[in-house]
Coordinates of C-alpha atoms in Angstrom, one line a residue:
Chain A
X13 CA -0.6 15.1 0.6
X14 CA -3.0 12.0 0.1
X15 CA -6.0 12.3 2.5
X16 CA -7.2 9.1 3.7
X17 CA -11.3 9.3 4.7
X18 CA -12.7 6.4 7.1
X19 CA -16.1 5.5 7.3
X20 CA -18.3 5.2 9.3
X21 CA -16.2 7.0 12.3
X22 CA -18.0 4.5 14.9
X23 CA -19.9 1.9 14.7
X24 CA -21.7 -0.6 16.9
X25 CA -21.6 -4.9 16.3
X26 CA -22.7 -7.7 18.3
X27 CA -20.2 -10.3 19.2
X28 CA -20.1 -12.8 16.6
X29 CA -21.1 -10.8 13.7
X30 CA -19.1 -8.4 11.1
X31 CA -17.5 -5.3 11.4
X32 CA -16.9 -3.7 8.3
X33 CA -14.4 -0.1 8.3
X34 CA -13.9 1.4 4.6
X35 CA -11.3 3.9 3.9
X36 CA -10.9 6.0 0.7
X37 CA -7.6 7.9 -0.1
X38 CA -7.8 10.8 -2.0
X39 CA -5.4 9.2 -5.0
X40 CA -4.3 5.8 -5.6
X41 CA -2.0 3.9 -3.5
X42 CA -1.2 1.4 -5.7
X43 CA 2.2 0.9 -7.2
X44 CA 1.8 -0.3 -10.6
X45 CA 4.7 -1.6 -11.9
X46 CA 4.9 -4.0 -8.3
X47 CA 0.7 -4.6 -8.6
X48 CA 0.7 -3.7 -4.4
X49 CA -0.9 -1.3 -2.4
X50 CA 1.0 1.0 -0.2
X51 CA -1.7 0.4 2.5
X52 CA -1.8 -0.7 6.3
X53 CA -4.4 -1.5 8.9
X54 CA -3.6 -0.9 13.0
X55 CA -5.8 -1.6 16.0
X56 CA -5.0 0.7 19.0
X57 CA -6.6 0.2 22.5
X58 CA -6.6 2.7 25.3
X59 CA -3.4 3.4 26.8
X60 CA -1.6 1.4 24.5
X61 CA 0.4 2.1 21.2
X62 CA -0.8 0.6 17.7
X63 CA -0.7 -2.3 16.4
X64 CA -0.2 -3.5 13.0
X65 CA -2.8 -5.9 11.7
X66 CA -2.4 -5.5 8.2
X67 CA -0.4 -4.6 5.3
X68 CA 0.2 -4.4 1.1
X69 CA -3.7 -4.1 2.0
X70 CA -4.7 -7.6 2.5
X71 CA -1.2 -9.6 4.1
X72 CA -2.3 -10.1 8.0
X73 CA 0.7 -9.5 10.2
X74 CA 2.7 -12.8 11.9
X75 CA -0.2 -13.2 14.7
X76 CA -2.9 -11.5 13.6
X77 CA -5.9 -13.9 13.9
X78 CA -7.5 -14.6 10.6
X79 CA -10.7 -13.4 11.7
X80 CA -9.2 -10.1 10.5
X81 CA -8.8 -9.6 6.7
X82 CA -8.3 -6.5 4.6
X83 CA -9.2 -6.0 0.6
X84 CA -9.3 -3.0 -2.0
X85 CA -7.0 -1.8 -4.6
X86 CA -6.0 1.6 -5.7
X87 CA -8.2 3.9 -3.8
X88 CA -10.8 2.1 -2.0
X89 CA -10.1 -0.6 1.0
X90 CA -11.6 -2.0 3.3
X91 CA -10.6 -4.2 7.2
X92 CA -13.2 -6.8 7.7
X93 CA -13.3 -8.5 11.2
X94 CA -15.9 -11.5 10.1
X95 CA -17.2 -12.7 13.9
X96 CA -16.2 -9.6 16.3
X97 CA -14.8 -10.8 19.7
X98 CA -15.3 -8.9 22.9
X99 CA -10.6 -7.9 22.6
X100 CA -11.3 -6.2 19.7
X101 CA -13.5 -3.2 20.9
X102 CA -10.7 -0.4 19.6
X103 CA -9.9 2.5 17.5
X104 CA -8.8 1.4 14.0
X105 CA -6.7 3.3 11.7
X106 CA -6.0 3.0 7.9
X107 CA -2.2 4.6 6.7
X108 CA -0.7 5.0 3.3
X109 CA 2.4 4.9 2.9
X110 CA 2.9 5.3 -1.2
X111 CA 3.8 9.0 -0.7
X112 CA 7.3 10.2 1.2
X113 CA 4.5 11.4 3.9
X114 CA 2.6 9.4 5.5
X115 CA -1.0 9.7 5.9
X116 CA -3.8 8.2 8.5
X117 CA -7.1 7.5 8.2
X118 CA -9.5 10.0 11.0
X119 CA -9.5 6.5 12.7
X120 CA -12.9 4.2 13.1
X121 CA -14.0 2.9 17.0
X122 CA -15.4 -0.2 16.7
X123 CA -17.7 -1.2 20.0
X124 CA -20.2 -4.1 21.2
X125 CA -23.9 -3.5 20.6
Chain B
X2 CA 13.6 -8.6 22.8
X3 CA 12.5 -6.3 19.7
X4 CA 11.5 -2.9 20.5
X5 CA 11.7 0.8 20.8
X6 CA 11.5 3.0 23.5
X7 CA 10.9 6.5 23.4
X8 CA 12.2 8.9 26.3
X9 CA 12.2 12.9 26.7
X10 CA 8.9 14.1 26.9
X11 CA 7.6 17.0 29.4
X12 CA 6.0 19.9 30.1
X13 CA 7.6 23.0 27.7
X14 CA 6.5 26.5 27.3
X15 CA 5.4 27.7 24.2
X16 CA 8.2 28.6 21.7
X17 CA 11.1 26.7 23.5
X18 CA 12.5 23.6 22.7
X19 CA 12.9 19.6 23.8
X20 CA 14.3 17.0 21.8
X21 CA 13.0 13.6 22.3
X22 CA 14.8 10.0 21.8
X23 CA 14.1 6.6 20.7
X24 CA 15.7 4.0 21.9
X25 CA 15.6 0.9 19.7
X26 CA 17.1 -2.6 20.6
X27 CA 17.1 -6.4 19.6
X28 CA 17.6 -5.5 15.9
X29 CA 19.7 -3.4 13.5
X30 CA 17.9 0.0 13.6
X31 CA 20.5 0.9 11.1
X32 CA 18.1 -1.7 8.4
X33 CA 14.9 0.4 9.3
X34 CA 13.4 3.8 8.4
X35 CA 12.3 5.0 12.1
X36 CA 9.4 7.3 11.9
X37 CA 7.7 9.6 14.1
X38 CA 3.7 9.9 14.8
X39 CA 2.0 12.2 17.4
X40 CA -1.6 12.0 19.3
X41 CA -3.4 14.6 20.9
X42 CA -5.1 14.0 23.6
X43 CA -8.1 12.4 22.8
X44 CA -7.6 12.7 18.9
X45 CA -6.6 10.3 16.3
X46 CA -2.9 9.3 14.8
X47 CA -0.7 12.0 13.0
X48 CA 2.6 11.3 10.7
X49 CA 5.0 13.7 12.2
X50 CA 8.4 12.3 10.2
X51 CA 10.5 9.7 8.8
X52 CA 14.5 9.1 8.7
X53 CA 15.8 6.8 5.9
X54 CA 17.7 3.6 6.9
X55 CA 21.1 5.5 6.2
X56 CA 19.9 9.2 7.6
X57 CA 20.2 10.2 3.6
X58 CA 16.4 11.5 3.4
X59 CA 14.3 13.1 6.2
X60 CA 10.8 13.8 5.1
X61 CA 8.5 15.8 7.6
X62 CA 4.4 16.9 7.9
X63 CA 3.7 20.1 6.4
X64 CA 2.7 21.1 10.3
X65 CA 6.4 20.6 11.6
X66 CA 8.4 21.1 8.3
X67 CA 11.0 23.9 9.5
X68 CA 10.5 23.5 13.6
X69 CA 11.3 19.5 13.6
X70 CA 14.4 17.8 12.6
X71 CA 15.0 14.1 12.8
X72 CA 18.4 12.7 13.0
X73 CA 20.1 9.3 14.0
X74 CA 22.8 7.6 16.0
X75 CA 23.5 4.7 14.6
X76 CA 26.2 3.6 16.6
X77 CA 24.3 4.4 19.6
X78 CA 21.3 2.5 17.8
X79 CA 18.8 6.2 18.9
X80 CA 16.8 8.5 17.1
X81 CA 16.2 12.1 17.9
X82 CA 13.6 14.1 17.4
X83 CA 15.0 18.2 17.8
X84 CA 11.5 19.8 18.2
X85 CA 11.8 23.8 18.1
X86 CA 9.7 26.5 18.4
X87 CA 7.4 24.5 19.9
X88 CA 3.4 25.2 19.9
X89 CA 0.0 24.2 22.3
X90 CA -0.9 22.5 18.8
X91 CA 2.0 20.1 19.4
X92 CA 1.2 18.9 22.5
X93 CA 0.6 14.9 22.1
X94 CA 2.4 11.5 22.8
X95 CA 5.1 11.2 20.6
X96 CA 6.0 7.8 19.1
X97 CA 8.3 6.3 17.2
X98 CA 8.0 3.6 14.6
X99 CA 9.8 1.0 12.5
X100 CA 9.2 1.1 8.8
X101 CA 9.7 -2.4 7.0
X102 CA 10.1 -1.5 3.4
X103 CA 9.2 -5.6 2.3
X104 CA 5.9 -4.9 4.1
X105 CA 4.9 -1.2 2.0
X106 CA 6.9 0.9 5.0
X107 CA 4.0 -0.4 7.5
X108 CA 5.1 -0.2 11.2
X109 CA 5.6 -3.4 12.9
X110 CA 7.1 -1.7 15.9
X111 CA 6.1 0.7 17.7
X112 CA 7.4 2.4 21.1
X113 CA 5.0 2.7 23.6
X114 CA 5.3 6.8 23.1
X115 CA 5.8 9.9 25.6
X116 CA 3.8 12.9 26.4
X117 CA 5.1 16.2 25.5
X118 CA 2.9 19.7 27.1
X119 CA 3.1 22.4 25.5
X120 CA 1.9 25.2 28.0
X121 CA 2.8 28.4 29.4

């Protein structure tokens, strides 16, 4: 199975700056012949399922404000949220899906400091 | 109104059974892979399954592979998920998932999950 890593597993940001998540899988998830990555971003908030923000690793979801962006290829990726807003203290998830199973991230919780 | 919602889910004793469904309305679940992802209390998001479109190819984690079967109705528009032998380790909310193949099999719906207990 690929094993997706996150890092860091928490961090801390003031509102208006930037919150940068990494994730690492543990082989490429890029699809050669097709030049896309098999990789997707969620946001999940107490109590509530996840939601998709991103996927191919950089195409934001109908909705998904633009403050959110996501880049990498292969095995290393990364979810940028360039001025963080109070709505978007949550857990955060990477998932490939280039294998037949699917794989998360250990998930990254993203808070005010 | 797109969604899914998942129904089911309870308090079981270790090494019985419960099969849990997902309901899915305002599309075609017959277009869409549905796949299945647990969460343990308190812990983070676990692939537990997929069904193909057409119910041709069921893939499953190595942690539920010969205890979990998925299957689908398609003229009922449900999912199943037959969950055997069941374990403490398998206690979580259990949701399920839309898979878009033009979007890399990302999940752009997702139910809003129910809680299965696995305890004597």
């Amino acid at each position: 199975d690929i094993v997706m890593t996150q890092s860091p597993d928490s961090l801390a940001v003031s509102l208006g700056e930037r919150a940068t998540i990494n994730c690492k899988s543990s082989q490429s998830v890029l699809y050669s012949s097709i030049n896309k990555n098999y990789l997707a971003w969620y946001q999940q908030k107490p109590g509530q399922p996840p939601k998709l923000l991103i996927y191919w690793a950089s195409t934001r979801e109908s909705g998904v404000p633009d403050r959110f962006s996501g880049s990498g290829s292969g095995t290393d990726f990364t979810l940028t949220i360039s001025s963080l807003q109070a709505e978007d203290v949550a857990l955060y998830y990477c998932q490939q899906y280039y294998s037949t199973t699917g794989t998360f991230g250990q998930g990254t919780k993203v808070e005010i400091k | 109104q797109v969604q899914l919602v998942e129904s089911g889910g309870g308090v079981v004793q270790p090494g019985r059974s419960l099969r849990l469904s997902c309901a899915a309305s305002g599309f075609t679940s017959s277009s869409y892979g549905i796949h299945w992802v647990r969460q343990a209390p308190g812990k983070g998001l676990e692939w537990v399954a997929v069904i193909w479109y057409d119910g041709t190819n069921k893939y499953y984690a190595d942690s539920v592979k010969g205890r979990f079967t998925v299957s689908r109705d398609n003229s009922k528009n449900t999912l199943y998920l037959q969950m055997n032998s069941l374990r403490a380790e398998d206690t979580a909310v259990y949701y399920c998932a839309r898979g878009v193949l033009s979007f890399g099999n990302a999940f752009d719906i997702w139910g809003q999950g129910t809680m299965v207990t696995v305890s004597s």
